[in-house]
Tab-separated table of C-alpha atoms in Angstrom:
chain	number	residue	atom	x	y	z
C	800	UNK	CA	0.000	0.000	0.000
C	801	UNK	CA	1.435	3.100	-1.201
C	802	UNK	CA	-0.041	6.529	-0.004
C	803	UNK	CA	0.305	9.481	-2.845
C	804	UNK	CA	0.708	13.060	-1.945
C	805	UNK	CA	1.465	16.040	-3.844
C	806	UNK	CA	2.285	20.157	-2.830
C	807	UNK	CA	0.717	20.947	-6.220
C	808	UNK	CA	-2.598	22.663	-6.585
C	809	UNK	CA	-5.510	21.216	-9.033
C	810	UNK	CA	-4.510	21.122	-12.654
C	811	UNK	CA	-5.803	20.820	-15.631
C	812	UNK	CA	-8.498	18.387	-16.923
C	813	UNK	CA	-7.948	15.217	-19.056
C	814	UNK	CA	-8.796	16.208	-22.342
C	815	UNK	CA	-10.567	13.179	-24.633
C	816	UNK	CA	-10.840	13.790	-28.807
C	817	UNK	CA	-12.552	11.091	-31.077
C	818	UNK	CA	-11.060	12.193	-34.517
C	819	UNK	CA	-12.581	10.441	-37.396
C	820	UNK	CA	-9.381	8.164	-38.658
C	821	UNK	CA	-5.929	8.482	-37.906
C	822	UNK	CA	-4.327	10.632	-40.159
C	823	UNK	CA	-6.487	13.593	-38.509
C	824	UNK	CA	-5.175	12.194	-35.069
C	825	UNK	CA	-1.805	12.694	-36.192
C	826	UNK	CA	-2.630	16.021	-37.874
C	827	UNK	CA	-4.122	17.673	-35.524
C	828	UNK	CA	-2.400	16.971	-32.701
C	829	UNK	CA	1.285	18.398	-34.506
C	830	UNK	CA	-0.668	21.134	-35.413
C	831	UNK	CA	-1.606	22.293	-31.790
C	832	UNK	CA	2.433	21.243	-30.790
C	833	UNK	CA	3.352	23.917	-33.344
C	834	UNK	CA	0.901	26.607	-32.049
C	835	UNK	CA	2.025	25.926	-28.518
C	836	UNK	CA	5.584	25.983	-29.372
C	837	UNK	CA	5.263	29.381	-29.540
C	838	UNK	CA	5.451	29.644	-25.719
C	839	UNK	CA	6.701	26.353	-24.582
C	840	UNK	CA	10.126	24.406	-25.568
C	841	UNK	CA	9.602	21.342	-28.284
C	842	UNK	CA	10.809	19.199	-25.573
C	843	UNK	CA	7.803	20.237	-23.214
C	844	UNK	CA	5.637	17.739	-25.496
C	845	UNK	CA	6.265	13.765	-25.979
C	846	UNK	CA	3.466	11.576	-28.012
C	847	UNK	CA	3.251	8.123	-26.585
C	848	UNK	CA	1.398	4.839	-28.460
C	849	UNK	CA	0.724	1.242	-27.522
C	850	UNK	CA	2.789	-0.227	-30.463
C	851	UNK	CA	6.008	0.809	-32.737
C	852	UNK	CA	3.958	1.250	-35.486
C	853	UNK	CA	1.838	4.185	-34.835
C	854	UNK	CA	4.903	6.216	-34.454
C	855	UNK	CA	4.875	6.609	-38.759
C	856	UNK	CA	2.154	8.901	-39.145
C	857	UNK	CA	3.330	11.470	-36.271
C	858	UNK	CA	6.819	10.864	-38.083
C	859	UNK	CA	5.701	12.381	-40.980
C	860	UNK	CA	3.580	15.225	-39.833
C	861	UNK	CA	6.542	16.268	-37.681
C	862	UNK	CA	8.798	16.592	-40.457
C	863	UNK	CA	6.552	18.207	-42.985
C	864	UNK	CA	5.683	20.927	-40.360
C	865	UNK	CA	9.267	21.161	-39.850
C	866	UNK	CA	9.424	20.426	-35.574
C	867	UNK	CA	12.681	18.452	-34.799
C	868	UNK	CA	11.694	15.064	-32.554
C	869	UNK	CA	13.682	12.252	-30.769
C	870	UNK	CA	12.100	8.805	-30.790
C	871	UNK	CA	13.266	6.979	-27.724
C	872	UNK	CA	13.976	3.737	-27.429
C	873	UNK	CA	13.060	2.750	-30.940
C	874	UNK	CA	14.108	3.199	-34.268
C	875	UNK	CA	12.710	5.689	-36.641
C	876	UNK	CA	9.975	4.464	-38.849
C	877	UNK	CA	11.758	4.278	-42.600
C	878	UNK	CA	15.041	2.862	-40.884
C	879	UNK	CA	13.697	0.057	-39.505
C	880	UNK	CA	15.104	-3.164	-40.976
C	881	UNK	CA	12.108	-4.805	-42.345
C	882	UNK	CA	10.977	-1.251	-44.142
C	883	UNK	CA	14.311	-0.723	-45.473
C	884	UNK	CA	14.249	-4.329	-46.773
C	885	UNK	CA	10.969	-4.179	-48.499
C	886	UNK	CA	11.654	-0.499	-49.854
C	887	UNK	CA	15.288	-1.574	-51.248
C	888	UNK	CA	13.148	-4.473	-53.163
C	889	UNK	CA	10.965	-2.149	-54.644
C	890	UNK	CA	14.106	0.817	-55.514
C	891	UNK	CA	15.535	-2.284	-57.513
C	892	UNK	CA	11.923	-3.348	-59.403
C	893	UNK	CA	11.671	0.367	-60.113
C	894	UNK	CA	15.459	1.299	-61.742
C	895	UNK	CA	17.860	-1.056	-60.431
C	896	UNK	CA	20.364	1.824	-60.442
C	897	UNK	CA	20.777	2.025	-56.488
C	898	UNK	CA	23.432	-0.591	-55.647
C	899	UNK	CA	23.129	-0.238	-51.683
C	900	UNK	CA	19.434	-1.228	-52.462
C	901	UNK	CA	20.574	-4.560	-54.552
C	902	UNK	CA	23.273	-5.326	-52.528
C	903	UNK	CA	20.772	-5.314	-49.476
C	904	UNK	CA	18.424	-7.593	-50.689
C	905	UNK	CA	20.045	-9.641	-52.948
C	906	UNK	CA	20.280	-12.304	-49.729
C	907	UNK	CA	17.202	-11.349	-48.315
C	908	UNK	CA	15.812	-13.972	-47.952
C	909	UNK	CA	18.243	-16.345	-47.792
C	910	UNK	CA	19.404	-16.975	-51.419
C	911	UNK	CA	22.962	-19.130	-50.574
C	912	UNK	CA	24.638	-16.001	-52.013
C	913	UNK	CA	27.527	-15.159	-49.874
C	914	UNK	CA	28.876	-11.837	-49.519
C	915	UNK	CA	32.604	-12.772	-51.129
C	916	UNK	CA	30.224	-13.799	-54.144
C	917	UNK	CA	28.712	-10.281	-54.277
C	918	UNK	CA	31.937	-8.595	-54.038
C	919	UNK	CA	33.046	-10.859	-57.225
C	920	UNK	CA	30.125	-9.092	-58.618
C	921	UNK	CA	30.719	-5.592	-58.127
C	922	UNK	CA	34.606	-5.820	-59.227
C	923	UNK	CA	33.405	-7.691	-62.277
C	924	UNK	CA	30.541	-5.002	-62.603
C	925	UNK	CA	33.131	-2.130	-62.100
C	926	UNK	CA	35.598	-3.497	-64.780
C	927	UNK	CA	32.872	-3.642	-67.132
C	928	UNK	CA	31.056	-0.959	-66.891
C	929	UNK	CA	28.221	-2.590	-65.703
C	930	UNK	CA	25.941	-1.283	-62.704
C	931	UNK	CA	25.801	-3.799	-59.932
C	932	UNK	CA	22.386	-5.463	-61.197
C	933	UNK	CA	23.965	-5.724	-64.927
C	934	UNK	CA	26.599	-7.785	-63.597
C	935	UNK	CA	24.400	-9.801	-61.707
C	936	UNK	CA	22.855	-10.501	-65.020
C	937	UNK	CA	26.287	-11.857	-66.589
C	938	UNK	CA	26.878	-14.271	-63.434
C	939	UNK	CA	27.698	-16.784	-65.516
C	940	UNK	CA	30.697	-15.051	-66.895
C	941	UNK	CA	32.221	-14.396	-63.213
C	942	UNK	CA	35.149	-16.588	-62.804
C	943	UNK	CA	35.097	-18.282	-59.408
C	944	UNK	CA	30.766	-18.299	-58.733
C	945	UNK	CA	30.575	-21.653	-59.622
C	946	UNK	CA	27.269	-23.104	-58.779
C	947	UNK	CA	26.408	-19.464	-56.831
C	948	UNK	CA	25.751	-17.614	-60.258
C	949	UNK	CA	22.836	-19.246	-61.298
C	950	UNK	CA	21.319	-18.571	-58.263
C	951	UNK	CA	22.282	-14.471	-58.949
C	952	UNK	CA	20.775	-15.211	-61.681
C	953	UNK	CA	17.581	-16.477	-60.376
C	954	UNK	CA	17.573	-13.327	-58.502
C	955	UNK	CA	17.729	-11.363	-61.724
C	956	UNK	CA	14.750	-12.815	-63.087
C	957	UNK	CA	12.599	-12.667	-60.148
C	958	UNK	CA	13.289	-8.594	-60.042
C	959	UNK	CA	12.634	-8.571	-63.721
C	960	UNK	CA	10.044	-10.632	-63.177
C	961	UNK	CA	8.639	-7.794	-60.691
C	962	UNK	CA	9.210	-5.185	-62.732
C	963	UNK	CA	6.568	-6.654	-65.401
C	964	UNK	CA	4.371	-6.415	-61.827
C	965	UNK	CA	4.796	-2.872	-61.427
C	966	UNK	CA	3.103	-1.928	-64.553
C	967	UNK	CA	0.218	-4.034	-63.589
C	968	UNK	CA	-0.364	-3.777	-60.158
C	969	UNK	CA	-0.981	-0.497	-57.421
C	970	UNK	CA	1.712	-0.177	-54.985
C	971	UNK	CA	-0.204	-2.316	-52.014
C	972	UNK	CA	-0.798	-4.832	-53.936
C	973	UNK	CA	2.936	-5.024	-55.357
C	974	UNK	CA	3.996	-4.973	-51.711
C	975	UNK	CA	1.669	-7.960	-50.502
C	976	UNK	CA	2.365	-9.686	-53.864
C	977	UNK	CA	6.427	-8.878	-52.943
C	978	UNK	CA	5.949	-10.686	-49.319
C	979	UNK	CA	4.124	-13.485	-50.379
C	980	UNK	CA	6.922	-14.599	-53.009
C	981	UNK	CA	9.907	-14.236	-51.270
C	982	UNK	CA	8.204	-15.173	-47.999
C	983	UNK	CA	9.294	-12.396	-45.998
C	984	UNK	CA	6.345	-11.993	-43.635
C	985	UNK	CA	5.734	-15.811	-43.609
C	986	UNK	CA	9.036	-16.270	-41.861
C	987	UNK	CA	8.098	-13.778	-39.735
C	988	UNK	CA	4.970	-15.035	-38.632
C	989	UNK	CA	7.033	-18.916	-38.210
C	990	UNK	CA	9.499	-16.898	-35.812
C	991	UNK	CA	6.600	-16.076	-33.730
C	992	UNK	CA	8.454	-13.759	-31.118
C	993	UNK	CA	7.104	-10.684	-30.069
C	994	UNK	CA	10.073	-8.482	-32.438
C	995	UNK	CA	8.980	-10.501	-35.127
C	996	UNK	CA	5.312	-9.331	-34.312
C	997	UNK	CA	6.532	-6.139	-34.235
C	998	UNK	CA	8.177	-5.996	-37.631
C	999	UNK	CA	4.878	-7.103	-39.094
C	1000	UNK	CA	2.616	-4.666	-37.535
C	1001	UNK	CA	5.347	-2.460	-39.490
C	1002	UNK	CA	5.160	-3.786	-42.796
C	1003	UNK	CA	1.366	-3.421	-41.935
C	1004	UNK	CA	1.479	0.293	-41.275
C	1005	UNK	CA	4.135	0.452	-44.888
C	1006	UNK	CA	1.310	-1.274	-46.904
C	1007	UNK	CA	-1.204	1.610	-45.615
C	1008	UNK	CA	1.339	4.319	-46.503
C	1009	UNK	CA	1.049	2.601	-49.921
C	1010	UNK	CA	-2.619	2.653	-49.874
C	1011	UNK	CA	-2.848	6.308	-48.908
C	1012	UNK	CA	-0.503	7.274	-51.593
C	1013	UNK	CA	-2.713	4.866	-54.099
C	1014	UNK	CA	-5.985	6.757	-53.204
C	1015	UNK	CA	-4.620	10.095	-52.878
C	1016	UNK	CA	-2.180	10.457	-56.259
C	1017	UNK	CA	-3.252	11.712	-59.613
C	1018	UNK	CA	-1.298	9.081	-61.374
C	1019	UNK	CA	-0.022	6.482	-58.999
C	1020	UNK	CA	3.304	4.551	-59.906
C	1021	UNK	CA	5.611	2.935	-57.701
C	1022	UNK	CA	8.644	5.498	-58.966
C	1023	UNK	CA	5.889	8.530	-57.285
C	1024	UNK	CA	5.510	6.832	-53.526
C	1025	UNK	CA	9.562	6.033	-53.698
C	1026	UNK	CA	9.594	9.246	-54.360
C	1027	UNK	CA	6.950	10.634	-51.720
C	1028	UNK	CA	8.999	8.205	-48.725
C	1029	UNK	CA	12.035	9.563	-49.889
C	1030	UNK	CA	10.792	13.056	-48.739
C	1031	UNK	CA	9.559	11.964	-45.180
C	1032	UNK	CA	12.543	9.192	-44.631
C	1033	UNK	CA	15.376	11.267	-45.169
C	1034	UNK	CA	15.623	12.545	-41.487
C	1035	UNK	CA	19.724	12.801	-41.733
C	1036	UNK	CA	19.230	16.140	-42.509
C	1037	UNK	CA	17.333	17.495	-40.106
C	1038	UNK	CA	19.159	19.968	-37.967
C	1039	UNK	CA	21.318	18.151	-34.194
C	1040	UNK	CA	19.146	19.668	-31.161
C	1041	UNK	CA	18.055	18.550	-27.937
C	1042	UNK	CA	14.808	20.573	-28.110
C	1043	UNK	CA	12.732	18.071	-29.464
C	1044	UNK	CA	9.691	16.283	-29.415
C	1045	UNK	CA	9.213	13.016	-27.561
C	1046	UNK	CA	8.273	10.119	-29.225
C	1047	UNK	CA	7.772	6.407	-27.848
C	1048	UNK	CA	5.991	3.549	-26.610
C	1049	UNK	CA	4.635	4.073	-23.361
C	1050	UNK	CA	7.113	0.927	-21.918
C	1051	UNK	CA	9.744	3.349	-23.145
C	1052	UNK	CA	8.043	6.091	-21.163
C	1053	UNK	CA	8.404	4.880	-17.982
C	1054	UNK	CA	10.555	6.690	-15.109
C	1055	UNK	CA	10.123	9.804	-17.485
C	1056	UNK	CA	7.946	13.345	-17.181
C	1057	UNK	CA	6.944	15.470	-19.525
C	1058	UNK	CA	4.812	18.943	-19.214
C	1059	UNK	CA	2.330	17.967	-21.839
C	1060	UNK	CA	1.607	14.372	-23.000
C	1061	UNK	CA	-0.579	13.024	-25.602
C	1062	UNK	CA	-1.463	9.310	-25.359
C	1063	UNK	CA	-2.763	8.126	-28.405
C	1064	UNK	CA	-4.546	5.339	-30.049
C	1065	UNK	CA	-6.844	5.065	-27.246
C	1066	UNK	CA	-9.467	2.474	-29.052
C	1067	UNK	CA	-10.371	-0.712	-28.363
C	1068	UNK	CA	-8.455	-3.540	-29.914
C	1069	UNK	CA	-5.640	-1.430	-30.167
C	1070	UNK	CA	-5.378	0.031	-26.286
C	1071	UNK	CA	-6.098	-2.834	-25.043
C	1072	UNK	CA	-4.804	-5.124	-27.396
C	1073	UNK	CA	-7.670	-7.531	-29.289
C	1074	UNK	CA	-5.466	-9.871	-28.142
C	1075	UNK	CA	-6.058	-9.134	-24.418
C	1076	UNK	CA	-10.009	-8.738	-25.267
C	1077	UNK	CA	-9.855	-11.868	-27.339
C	1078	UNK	CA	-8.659	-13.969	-24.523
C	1079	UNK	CA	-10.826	-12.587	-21.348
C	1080	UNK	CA	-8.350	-13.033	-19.342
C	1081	UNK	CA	-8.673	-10.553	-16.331
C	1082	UNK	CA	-4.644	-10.628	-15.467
C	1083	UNK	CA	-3.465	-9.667	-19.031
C	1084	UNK	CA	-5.829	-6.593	-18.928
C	1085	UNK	CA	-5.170	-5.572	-15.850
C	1086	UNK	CA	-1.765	-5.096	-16.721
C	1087	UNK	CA	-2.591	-3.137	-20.065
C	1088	UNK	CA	-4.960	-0.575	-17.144
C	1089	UNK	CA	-1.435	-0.475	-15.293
C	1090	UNK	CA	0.341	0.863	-18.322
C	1091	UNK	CA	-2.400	2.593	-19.200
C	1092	UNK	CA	-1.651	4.284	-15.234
C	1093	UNK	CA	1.892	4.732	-16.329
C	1094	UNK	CA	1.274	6.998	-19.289
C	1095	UNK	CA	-0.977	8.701	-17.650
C	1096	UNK	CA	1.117	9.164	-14.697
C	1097	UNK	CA	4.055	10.990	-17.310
C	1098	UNK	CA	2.088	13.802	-17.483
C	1099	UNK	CA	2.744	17.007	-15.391
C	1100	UNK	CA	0.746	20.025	-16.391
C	1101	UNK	CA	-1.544	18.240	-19.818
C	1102	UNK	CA	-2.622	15.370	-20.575
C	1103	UNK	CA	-4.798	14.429	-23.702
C	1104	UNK	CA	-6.096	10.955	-24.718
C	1105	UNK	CA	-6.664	10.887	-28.692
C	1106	UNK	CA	-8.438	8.303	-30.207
C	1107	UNK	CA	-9.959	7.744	-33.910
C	1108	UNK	CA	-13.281	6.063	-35.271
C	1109	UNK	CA	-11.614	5.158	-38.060
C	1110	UNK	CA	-7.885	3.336	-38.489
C	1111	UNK	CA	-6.218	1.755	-41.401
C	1112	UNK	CA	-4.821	-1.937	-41.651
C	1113	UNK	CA	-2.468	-3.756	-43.921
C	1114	UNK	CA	-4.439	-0.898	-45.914
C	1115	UNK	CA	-7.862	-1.819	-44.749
C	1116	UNK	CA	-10.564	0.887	-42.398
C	1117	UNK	CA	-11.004	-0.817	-39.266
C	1118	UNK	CA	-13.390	0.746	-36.880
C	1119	UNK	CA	-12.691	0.609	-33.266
C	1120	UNK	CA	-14.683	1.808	-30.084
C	1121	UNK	CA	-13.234	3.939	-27.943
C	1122	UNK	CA	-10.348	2.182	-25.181
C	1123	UNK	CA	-12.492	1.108	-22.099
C	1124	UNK	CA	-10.101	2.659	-19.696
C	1125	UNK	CA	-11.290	6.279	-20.904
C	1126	UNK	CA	-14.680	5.423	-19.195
C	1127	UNK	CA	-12.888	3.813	-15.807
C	1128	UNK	CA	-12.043	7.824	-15.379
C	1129	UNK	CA	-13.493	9.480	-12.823
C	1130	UNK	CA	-16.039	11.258	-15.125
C	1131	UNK	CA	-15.471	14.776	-13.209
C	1132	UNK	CA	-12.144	14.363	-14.098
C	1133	UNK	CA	-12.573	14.684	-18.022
C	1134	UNK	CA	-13.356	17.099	-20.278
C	1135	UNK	CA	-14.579	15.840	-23.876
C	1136	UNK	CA	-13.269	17.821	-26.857
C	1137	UNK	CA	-13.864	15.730	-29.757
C	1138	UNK	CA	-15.446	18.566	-31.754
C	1139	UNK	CA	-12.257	20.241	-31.053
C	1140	UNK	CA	-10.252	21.918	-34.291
C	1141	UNK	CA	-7.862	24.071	-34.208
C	1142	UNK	CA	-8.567	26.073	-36.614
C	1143	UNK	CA	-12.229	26.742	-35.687
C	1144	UNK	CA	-12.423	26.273	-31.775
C	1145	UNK	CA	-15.194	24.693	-30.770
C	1146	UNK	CA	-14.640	23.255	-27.124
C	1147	UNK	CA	-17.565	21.619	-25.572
C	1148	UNK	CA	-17.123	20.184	-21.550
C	1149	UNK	CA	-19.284	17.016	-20.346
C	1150	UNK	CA	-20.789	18.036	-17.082
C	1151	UNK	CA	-21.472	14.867	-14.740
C	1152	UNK	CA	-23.068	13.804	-11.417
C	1153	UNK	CA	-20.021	14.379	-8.784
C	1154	UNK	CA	-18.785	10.758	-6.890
C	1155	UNK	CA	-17.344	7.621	-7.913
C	1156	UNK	CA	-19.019	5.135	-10.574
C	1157	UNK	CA	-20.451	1.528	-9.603
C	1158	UNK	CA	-17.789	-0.884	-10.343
C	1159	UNK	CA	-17.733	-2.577	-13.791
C	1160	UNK	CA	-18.701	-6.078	-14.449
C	1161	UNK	CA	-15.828	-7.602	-15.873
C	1162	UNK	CA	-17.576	-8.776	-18.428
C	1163	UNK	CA	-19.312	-5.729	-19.296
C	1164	UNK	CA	-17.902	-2.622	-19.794
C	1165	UNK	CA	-19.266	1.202	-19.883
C	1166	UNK	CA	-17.995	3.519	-22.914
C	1167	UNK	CA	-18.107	7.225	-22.975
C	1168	UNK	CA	-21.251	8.679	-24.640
C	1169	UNK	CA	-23.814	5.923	-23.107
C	1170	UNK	CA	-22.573	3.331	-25.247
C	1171	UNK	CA	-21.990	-0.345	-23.512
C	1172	UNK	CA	-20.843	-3.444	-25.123
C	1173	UNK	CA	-20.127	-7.011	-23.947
C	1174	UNK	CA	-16.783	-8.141	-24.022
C	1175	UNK	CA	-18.302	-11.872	-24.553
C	1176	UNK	CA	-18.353	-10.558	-28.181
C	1177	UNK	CA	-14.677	-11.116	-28.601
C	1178	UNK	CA	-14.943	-14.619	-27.337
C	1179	UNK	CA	-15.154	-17.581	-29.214
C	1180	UNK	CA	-17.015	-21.021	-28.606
C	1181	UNK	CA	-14.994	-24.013	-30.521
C	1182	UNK	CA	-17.562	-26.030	-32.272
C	1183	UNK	CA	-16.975	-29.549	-31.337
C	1184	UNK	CA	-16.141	-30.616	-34.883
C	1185	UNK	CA	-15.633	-28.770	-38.380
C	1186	UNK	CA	-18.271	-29.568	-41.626
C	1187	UNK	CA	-14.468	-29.254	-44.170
C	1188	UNK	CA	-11.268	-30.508	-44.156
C	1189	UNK	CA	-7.659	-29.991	-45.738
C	1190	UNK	CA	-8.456	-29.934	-49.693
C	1191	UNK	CA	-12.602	-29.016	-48.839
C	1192	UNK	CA	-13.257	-25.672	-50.747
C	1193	UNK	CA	-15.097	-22.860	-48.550
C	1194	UNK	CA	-16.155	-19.336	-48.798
C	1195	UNK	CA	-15.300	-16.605	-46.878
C	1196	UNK	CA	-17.885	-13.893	-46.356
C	1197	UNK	CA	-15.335	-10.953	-47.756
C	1198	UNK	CA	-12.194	-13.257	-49.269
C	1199	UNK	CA	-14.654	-15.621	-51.498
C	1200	UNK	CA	-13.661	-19.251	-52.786
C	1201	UNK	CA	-10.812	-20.647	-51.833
C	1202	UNK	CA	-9.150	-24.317	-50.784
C	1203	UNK	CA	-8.551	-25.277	-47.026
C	1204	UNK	CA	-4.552	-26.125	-46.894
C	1205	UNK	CA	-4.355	-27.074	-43.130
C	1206	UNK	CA	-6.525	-26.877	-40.107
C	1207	UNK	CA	-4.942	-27.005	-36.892
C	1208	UNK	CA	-6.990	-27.964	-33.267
C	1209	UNK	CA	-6.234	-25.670	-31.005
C	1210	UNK	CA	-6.828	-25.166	-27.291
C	1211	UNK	CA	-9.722	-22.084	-28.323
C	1212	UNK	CA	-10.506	-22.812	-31.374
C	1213	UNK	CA	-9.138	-24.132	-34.748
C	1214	UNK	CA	-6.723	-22.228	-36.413
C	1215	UNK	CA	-7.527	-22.741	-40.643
C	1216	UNK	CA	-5.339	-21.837	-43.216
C	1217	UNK	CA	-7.101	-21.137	-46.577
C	1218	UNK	CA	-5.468	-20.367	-49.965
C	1219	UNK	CA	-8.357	-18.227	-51.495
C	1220	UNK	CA	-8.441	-17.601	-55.299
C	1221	UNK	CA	-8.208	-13.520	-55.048
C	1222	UNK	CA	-7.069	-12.831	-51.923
C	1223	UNK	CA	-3.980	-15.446	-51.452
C	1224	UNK	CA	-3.458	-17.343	-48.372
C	1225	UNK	CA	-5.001	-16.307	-44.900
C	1226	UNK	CA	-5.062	-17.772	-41.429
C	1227	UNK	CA	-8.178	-17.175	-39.479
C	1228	UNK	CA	-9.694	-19.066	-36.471
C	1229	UNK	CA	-12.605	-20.963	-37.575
C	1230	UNK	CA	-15.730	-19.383	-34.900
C	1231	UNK	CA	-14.860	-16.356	-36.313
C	1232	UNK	CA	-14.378	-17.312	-40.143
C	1233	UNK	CA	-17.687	-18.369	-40.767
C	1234	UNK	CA	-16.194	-20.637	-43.633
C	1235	UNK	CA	-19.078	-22.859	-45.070
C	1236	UNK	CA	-18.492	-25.741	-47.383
C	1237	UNK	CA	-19.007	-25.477	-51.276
């Protein structure tokens, strides 16, 4: 039992938006960091976020507004390994020209081409006048390969074989086509360590990027979003200071203060996981509340808790409700503001009946604006047997026809992998499938 004190007087209220996707979260909050800058230092501020991934839109809207920021304990968005893997693949379908980019990948995955093999490569490239990819395509003519240069060559014809692709296909799907054939996020997935979870949700947020830029561009190509990264990743340049804006996870936030904090991605599903909602399992979201507590507890003068309606996926809208633990507040506490824009003010406060809440069921839970859902929705009842099998074709409410490759029995549920015939291979737990026999 720990008993808290403090000399301070009463602060400020905890200020709740509900923007309508995410790109308006990340918008709008910058946009009231640069007004306030005027008065307060950069490094006053500090965003924090449940996962690595949500860092990429803030990323950008901090450099294109031109406010210098640190992201602690993490790695910034375009030089993470996985996105600089999957954008050196497609520098080297679009041109070829950039030989960091070939070298990079040229291994990735694992090919059996050593890197005394590329270096062969690139002399016999240099003497020739070749670029690095042109002498990949002359492997066979590079004394010493031996059985290595047909598998250079290989290499060669899968990018050319890519760059017929990239006439044909947008940008996301060139990407998702890209990781199914080499693999990439299949590996991942077969790791099945929490890094490796990271790096997907990753390539995840790079394939909405992609979508973005698809939806948004008045003639998409793959050689415009290189280009449009290129303008957002190249952070080199940016000018050495340590007044910056904070950005990190809120694990990375503990021990650490800041005078204003913005905590965002407060939905459910995201904060708290699905994963903890999925499993019901009291302990695992208890300890999501208690960092939750911690981010909150960063905060000394502001605190804000963003959230959006609206959130892309692997380049899909997902909708979530707003994060439970917005409505365990002591309602006197809060002020709503989710009408809030900064260029047209419009603040509106929630006025409540003083004194603590009832507490919650834990299996039903009480969301801001008189909304209440059951959390019995997110759990599954295995069916005691399955109407398919391994080579039965189903169909998939959104994915259509496709063949069942492998059903495992798990402890919940069964876990079914499906190759469908437009929408490539998915795994999916069966309750929540729906998959009925053709």
């Amino acid at each position: 039992s720990k008993k808290l004190w403090t000399d301070r007087e009463d602060g400020a209220m905890i200020i709740t938006r509900r923007y309508e996707n995410a790109f308006d979260e990340a918008l709008e909050t910058v946009r009231e960091i640069a007004q306030k800058s005027a008065s307060e230092n950069y490094s006053a501020f500090a965003i924090l976020y449940r996962t690595n991934a949500q860092s990429r839109l803030f990323e950008e809207q901090l450099i294109q507004n031109n406010i210098p920021y640190r992201l602690v304990g993490g790695v910034n968005f375009y030089s993470r390994k996985e996105i600089k893997d999957i954008l050196a693949y497609l520098k080297t379908i679009e041109n070829g020209r950039d030989e960091v980019a070939v070298r990079r990948i040229i291994n990735i995955p694992k090919r059996g081409i050593g890197d005394k093999s590329v270096d062969k490569v690139s002399d016999y490239a240099e003497i020739n006048g070749y670029s690095f990819l042109g002498g990949c395509a002359h492997a066979k003519e590079i004394p010493g390969l031996g059985r290595t240069a047909s598998k250079i060559e290989n290499f060669v014809l899968f990018i050319r074989t890519f760059r017929t692709y990239s006439k044909e296909y947008t940008v996301p799907d060139l990407i998702e086509k890209l990781l199914k054939e080499t693999g990439y996020r299949e590996e991942l997935e077969n790791e099945g360590t929490q890094e490796a979870l990271d790096r997907i949700d990753n390539i995840n947020e790079l394939i909405t990027k992609a979508e973005t830029y698809q939806s948004q561009a008045e003639k998409p190509s793959l050689s415009g979003f290189l280009q449009e990264v290129a303008l957002v990743a190249d952070i080199d340049s940016m000018e050495e200071n340590n007044d910056r804006v904070y950005l990190m996870t809120i694990h990375s936030a503990k021990g650490l203060e800041f005078d204003n904090v913005y905590i965002a991605g407060m939905e459910e599903g995201l904060f708290p996981s699905f994963r903890t909602l999925y499993d019901i399992d009291e302990e695992e979201l208890q300890e999501e509340r208690r960092l939750f507590y911690v981010g909150m507890t960063r905060a000394r003068n502001t605190l804000t808790l963003t959230s959006a309606k609206m959130r892309m996926m692997r380049g899909e809208p997902e909708y979530h409700r707003v994060s439970q633990f917005i409505s365990e507040i002591d309602e006197s506490f809060v002020r709503d503001e989710s009408d809030w824009d900064l260029r047209a003010p419009k603040k509106k406060e929630i006025h409540m009946e003083s004194g603590k809440s009832a507490p919650l069921n834990n299996k039903q839970k009480t969301l801001p604006y008189g909304k209440t859902f059951d959390l019995n929705q997110f759990k599954v009842k295995k069916a005691d047997s399955l109407d398919y099998g391994v080579g039965d074709r189903v169909v998939h409410k959104k994915f259509g026809l496709g063949t069942v490759l492998d059903i495992k029995d798990g402890a919940k549920d069964y876990e079914v992998t499906v190759e469908f015939d437009n929408s490539g291979q998915k795994r999916m737990f069966a309750a929540f499938a729906k998959l009925e026999k053709q």
